XYZ file of C-alpha atoms in Angstrom:
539
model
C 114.753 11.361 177.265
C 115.993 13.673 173.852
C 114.558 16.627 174.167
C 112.801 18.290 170.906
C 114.615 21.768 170.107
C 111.525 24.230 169.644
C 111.072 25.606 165.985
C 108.854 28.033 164.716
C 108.845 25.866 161.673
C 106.619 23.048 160.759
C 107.587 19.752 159.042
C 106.510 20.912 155.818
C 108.416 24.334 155.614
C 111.960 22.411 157.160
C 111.154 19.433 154.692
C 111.262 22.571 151.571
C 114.313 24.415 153.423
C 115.831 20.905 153.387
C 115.252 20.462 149.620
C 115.801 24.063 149.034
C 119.871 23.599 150.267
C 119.047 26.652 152.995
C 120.706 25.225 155.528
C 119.456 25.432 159.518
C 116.882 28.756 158.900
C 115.242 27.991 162.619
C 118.856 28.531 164.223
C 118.723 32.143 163.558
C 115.075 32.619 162.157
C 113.329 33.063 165.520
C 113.891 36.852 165.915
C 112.144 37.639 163.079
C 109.313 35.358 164.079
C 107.240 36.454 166.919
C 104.423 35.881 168.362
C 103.089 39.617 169.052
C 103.197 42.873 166.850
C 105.566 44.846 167.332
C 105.631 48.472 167.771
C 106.832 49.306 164.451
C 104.412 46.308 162.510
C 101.046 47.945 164.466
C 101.588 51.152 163.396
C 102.503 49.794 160.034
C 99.097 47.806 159.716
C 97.027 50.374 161.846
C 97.783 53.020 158.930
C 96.436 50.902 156.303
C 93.174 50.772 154.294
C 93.023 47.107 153.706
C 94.524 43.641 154.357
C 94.889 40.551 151.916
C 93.795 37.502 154.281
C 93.596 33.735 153.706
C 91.917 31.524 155.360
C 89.509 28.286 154.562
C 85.501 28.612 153.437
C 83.179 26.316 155.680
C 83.306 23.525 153.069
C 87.583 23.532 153.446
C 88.646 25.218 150.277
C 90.991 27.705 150.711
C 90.630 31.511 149.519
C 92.221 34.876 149.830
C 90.772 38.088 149.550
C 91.074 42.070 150.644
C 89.532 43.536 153.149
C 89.029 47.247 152.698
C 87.757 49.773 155.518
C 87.390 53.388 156.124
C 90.411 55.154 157.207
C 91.491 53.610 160.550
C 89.292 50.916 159.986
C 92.452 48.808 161.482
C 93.371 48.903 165.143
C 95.986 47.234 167.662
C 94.504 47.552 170.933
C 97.465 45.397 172.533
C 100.432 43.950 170.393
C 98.765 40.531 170.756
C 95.562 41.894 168.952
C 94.337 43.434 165.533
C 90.678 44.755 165.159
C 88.656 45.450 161.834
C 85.942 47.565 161.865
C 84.324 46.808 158.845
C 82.064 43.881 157.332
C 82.852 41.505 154.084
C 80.681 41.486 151.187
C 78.286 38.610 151.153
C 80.065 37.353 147.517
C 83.341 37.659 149.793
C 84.078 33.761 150.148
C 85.507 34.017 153.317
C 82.522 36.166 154.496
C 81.308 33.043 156.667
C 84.373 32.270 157.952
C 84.849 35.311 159.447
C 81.425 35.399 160.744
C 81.851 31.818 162.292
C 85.660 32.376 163.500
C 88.473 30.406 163.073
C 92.287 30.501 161.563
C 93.473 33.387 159.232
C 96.673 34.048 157.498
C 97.041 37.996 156.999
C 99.647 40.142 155.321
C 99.835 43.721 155.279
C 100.836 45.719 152.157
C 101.973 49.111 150.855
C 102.311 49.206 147.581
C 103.405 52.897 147.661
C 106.406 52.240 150.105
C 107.130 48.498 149.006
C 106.339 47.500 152.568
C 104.645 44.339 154.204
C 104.521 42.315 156.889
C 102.565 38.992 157.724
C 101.475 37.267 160.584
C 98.427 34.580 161.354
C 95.878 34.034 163.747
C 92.435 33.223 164.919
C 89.422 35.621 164.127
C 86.674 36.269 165.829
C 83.787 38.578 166.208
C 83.317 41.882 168.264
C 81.067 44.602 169.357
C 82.025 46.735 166.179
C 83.514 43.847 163.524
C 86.096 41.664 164.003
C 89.110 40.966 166.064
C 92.310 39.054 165.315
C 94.257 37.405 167.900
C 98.109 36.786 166.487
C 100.069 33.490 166.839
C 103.210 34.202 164.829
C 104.456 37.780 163.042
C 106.800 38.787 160.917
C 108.595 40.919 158.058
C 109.453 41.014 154.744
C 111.932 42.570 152.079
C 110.369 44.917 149.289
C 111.639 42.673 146.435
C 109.445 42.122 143.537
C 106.811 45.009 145.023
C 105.548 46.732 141.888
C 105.146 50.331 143.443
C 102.014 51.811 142.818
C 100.078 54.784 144.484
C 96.810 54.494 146.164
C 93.608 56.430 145.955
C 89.845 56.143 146.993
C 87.000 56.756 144.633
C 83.156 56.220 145.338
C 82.745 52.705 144.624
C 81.065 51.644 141.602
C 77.646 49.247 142.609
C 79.088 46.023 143.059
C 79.055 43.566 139.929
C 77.077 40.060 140.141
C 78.840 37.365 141.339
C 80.327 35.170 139.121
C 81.480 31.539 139.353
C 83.253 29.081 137.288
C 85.119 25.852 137.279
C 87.899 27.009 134.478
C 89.117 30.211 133.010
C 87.508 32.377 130.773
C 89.258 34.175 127.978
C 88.576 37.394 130.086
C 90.466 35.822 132.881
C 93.313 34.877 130.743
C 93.480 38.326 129.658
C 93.736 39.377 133.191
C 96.201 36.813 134.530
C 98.695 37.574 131.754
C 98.446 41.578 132.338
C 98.957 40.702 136.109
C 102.023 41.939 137.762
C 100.477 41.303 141.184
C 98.572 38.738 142.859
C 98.335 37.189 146.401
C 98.377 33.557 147.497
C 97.023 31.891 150.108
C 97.951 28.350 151.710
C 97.723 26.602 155.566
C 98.516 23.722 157.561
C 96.826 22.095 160.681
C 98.173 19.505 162.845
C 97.278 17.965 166.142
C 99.193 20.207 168.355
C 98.950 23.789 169.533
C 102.230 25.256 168.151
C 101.779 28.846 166.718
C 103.019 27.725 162.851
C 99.499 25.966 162.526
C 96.795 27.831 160.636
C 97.199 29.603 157.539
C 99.209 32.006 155.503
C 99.010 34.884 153.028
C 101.732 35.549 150.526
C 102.732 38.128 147.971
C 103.717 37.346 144.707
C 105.513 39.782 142.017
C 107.313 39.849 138.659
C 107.183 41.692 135.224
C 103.649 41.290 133.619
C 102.953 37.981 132.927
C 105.013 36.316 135.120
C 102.162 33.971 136.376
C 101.836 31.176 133.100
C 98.159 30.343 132.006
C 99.432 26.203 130.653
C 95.295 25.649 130.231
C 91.803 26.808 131.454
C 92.567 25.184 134.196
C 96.602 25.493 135.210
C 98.509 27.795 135.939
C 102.388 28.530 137.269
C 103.433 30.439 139.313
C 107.542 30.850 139.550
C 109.001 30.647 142.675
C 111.643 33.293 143.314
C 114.379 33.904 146.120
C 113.261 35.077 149.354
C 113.787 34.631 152.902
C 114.060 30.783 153.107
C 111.533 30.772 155.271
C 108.843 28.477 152.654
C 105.641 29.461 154.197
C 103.736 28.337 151.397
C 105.688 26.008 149.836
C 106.159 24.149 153.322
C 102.674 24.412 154.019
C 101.824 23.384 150.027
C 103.651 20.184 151.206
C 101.639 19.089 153.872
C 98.306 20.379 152.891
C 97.408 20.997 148.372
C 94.779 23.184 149.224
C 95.990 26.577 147.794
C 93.883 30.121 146.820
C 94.574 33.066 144.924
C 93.407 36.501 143.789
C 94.350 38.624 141.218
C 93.632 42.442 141.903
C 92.509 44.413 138.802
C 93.799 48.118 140.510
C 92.014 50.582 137.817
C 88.904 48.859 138.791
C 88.810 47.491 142.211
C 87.711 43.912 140.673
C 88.733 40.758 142.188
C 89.445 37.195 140.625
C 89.403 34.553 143.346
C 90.909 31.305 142.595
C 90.771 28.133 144.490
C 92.597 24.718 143.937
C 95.338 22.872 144.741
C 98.725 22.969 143.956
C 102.103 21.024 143.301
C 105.591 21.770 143.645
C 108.207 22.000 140.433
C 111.277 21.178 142.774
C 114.279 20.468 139.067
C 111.899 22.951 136.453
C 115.302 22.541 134.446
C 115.830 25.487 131.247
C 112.874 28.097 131.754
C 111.999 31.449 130.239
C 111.961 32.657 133.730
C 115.811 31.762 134.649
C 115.111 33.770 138.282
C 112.929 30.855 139.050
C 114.205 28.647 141.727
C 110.881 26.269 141.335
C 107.850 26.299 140.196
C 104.283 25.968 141.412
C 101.604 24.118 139.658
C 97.739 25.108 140.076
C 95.109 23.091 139.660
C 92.017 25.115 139.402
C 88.718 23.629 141.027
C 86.918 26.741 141.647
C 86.984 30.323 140.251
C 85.226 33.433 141.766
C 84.765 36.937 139.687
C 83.916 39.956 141.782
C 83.225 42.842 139.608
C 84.129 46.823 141.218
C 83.691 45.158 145.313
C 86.698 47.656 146.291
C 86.487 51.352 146.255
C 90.470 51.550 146.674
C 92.414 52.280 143.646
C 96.047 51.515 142.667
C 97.977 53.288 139.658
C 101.759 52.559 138.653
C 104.069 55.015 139.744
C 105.046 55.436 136.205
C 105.313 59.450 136.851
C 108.020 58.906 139.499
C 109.832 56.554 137.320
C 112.427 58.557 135.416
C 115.899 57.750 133.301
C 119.074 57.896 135.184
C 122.351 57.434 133.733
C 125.363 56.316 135.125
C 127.920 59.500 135.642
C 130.342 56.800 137.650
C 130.990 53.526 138.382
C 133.615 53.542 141.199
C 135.100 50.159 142.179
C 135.029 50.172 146.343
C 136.191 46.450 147.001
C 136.651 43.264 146.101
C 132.968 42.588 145.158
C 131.331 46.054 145.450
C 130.954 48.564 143.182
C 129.364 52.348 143.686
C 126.703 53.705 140.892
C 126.274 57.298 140.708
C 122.851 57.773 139.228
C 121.929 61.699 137.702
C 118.627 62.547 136.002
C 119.232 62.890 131.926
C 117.109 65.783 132.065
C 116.835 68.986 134.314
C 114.672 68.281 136.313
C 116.244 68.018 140.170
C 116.162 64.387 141.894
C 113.607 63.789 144.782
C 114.725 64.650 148.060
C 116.065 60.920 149.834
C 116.305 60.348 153.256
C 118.808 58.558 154.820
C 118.359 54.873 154.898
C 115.889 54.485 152.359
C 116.199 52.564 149.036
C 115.593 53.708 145.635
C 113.522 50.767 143.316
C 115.113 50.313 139.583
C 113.885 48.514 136.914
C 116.306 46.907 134.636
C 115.420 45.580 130.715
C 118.267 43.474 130.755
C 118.483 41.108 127.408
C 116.731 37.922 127.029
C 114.298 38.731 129.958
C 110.645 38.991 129.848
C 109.484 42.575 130.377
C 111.362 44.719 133.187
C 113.262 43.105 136.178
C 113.075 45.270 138.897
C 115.491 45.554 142.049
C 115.783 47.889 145.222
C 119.136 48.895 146.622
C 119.761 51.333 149.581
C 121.105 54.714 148.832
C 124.582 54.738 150.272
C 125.375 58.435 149.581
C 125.028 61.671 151.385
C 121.466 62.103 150.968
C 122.504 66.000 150.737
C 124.335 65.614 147.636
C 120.952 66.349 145.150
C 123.144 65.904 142.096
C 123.487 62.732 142.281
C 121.826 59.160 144.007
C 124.569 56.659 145.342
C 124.059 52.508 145.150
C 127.038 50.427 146.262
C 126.158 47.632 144.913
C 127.534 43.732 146.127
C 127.733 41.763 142.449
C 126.215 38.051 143.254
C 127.548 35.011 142.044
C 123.719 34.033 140.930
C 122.004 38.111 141.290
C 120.522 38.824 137.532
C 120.616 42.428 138.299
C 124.218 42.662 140.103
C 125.868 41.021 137.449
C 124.593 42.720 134.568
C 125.108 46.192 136.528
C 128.702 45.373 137.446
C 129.342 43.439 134.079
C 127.417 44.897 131.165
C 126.568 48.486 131.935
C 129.229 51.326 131.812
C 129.099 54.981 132.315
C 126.865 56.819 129.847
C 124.057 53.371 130.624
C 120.611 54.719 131.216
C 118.614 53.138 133.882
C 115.176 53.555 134.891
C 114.289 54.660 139.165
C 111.734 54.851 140.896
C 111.959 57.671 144.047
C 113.423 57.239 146.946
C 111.427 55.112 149.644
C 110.951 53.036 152.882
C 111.092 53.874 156.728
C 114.231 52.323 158.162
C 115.683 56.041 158.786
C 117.505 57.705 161.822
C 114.403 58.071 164.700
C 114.102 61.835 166.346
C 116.398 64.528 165.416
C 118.677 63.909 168.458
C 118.809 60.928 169.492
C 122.109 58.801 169.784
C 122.154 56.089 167.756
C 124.107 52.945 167.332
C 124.407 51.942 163.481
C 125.290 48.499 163.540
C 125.938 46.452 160.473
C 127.553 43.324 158.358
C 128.969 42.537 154.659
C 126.595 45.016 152.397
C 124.255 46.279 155.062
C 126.947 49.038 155.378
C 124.829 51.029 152.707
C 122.306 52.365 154.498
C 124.399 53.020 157.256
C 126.663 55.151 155.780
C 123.961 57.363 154.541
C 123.229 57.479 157.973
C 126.188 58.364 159.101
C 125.911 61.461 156.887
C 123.320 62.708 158.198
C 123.914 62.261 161.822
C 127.087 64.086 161.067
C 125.135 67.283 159.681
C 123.006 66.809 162.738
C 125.190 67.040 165.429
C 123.796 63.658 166.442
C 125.857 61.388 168.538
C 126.187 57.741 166.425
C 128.711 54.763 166.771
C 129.345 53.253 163.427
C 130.074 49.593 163.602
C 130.631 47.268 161.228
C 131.474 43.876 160.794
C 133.469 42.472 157.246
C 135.417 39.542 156.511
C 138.636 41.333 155.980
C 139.583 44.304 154.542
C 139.527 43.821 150.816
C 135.228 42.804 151.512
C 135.160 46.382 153.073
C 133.795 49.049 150.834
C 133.256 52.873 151.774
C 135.963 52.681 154.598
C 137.735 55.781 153.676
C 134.760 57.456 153.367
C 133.800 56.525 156.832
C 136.931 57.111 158.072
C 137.116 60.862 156.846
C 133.696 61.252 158.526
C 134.513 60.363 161.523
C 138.174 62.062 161.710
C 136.299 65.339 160.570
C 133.210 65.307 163.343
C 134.220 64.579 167.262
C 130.831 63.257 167.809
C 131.230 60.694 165.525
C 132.859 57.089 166.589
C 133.867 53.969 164.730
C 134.557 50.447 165.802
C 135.391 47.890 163.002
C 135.810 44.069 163.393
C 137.071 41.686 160.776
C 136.064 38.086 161.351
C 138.862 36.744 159.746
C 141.833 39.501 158.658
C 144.242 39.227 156.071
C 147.632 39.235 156.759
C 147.968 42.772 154.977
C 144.948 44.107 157.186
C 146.400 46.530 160.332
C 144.746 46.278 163.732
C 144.018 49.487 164.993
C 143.894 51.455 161.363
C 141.968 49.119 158.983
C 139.660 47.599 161.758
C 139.797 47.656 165.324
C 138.536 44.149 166.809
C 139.501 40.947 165.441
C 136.729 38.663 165.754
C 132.957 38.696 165.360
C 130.675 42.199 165.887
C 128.558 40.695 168.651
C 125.890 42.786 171.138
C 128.245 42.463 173.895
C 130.369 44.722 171.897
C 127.714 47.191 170.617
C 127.021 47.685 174.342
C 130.484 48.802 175.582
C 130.255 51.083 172.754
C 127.719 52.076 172.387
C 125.472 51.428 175.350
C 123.842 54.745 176.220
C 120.594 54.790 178.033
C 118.929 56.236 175.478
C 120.699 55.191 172.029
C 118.391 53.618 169.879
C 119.880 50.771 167.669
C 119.580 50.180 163.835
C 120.993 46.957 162.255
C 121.091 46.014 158.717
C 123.061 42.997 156.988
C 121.969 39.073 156.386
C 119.173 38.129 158.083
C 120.764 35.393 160.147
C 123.042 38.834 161.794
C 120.034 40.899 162.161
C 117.884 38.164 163.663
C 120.846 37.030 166.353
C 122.010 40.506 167.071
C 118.448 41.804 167.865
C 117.532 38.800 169.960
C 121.310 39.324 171.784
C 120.417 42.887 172.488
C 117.216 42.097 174.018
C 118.520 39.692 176.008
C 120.725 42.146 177.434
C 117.700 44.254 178.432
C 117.699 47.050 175.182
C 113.816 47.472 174.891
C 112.415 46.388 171.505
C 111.207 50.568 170.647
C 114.890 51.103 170.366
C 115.589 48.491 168.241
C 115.479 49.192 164.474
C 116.108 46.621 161.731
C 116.514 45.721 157.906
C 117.458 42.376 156.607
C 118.307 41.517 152.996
């Protein structure tokens, strides 16, 4: 008898990878997907002071909402587990379904940082509110995050609660200001495997990006991502879709429930970073007047010109950007391995497109900020960075952000990457080197003319005895030299990060394409590295 390989995917979402061209995602997807928290995800969602959740009202339809507490109103008691302390407002319409139990789809959000992470599960009630036992987890990329900064006012009284069947001209006004909004979709089958339940999304572009076609349709573009297709997989095996659009100056909510088809050939578009398109059907509409006393503003007063002082060619398909302010005022303070969020009015776009891109420099140099930058056959922003804009350009940032940095002030690290996740690393690498910190640098390329930065590293490490390299080229050029260009011909694999690297107490950061990440990690684990010293980023 065949055995069934085990996938953390269900027929819907391989049916839309399928379609989608993505290839075999579950072959290297499963270390992303888990079924626990980990270490890094529950302090991440134990910090924050609400959660967008999906999940099914008692007559089927499916909703999302947000689900605000009191600071530390979230807590991970094991990394199977996530309690709420707080209650929904009657007009929530998942209020009964979280009183009566059942499946939930939950992502966690920072809009500040550009952070989330998902994961699903069934909730049920406790002594002090609710309790969320997890079935699968996992992480995102801060693409199409509109950053915005958070505050907490005294909540207005609670508007009446509204309902409709179509949309108002209010709501039309609010869909087409939106830059934000949060989608909801699930899937149930007969068995017990952890991808059944449901599923709460993020969704981002420039203002407007979500297309009112009547009172009663809208579309919503589908944009790159991880290839996982959550909601499209789940979309189709199961219509039933909900949404909710956030109005942040006044803590209002406008719930939408419907179903939904999917665009697979949308053909010439005004959205051209579209990769499909998703059709709502609206059935039901819910308007919740001032329910949140959270508040979100733009982080307009961060966002600042830049212009580009130098555009410095490093390889075949990379090219370095050094960013300084126009004016006089200094640049924020970065910190190694974080990323730095531009926004790009590039011609015959609607409104801004906005990109992040780790800061590759020395994070000491305050003149300037440093993106090496990979130019994509198909990335919008890449290819109008490396083909359009010259020196002199103005661009405008964002400041420096995100948490995949260098852990303690002393400990030995391993910084382990592939193809562009060099970036971060080599900011890294700075810093460990004005630290005194022990780090092994290794990096994996194609061959040596896909190798930016390798001087650079290779000063570093000539000038600093506690510094170490180890390069491997997966398939070298006759013109590459083993033992100066790159050290190991063949594949970067954990085996090898262990003989180099393999002190008891190194912690280990990796960065490059998810399918490297998601292998390596598992590989290291495998060989016994604990899951606290394991540190990743994925692109």
């Amino acid at each position: 008898m065949t055995q069934v390989p085990t996938t953390p995917f269900h027929q819907g979402e391989r049916e839309a990878q399928r379609r989608a061209g993505v290839g075999d995602v579950a072959s290297w997807a499963g270390g992303f997907i888990r079924d626990f928290l980990p270490d890094q995800h529950r302090d991440f969602h134990t910090a924050l002071p609400f959660l967008v959740m999906a999940g099914s009202d008692l007559n089927g339809r499916t909703w999302v909402t947000v689900l605000e507490g009191a600071d530390g109103f979230l807590h991970s008691p094991t990394p199977y587990q996530l309690s709420l302390r707080t209650e929904p407002e009657p007009s929530d319409p998942l209020a009964e379904r979280l009183f009566s139990g059942g499946d939930v789809g939950v992502l966690g959000i920072d809009l500040a940082s550009r952070r989330r992470n998902r994961f699903n599960g069934r909730i049920s009630r406790s002594s002090d509110g609710y309790v969320i036992d997890v079935q699968q987890s996992f992480g995102n990329c801060p693409q199409y995050i509109q950053q915005r900064t958070l505050s907490r006012t005294q909540a207005d009284a609670p508007g009446t609660l509204k309902r409709f069947s179509q949309l108002t001209r209010d709501h039309i006004h609010w869909i087409e200001r939106a830059d934000t909004m949060f989608m909801g979709s699930g899937h149930h089958d007969h068995s017990e495997a952890r991808h059944n339940g449901f599923d709460a999304s993020h969704r981002g572009g420039a203002p407007g990006f979500v297309k009112v076609e009547s009172e009663q349709e809208l579309v919503i573009p589908d944009y790159a991502g991880n290839n996982f297709f959550n909601t499209i997989g789940n979309l189709l095996k199961d219509p039933r879709v909900g949404l909710v659009f956030v109005d942040f100056n006044q803590g209002s909510l406008l719930h939408i429930s419907g179903t939904a088809r999917i665009d697979w050939s949308p053909g010439a578009s005004s959205d051209p970073q579209a990769r499909r398109f998703i059709h709502v059907t609206i059935e039901r509409i819910l308007e919740r007047r001032h329910v949140l006393s959270l508040r979100w503003q733009r982080d307009l007063q961060y966002t600042r010109d830049l212009t580009i002082k130098r555009k410095v060619r490093e390889s075949k398909d990379v090219t370095s950007f050094y960013l300084a302010p126009v004016d006089a005022h200094p640049l924020k303070p970065a910190t190694a391995g974080q990323h730095l969020n531009v926004d790009m009015q590039i011609p015959g776009q609607l409104g801004t497109t906005s990109r992040s891109y780790s800061l590759s420099g020395d994070p000491a140099d305050s003149q300037h900020y440093r993106l090496s930058i990979k130019r994509e056959a198909y990335g919008l922003v890449s290819r109008y960075l490396h083909d359009v804009l010259g020196e002199g350009a103005i661009i405008k940032a964002g400041r420096p952000s995100g948490d995949f940095v260098l852990p303690g002030k002393e400990t030995p690290v391993a910084l382990i990457s592939a193809g562009i996740g060099l970036t971060p690393m080599v900011a890294m690498l700075h810093a460990a080197a004005r630290q005194g910190r022990p780090a092994w640098y290794l990096h994996g390329a194609r061959r040596g003319d896909q190798h930016p930065l390798r001087q650079e590293v290779n000063e570093l490490v000539a000038r600093h005895a506690h510094l170490h390299q180890r390069i491997f080229y997966s398939q070298p050029a006759p013109e590459d030299r083993l033992g100066h260009d790159f050290h190991v011909a063949g594949r970067l694999s954990a085996a090898a990060v262990l003989e180099t690297a393999g002190h008891p107490e190194t912690h280990y950061l990796v960065c490059g394409p998810s399918a490297f990440v998601a292998n390596l990690t598992d590989d290291l684990i495998s060989y016994g590295v604990p899951a606290a010293r394991l540190h990743s980023e994925s692109f």
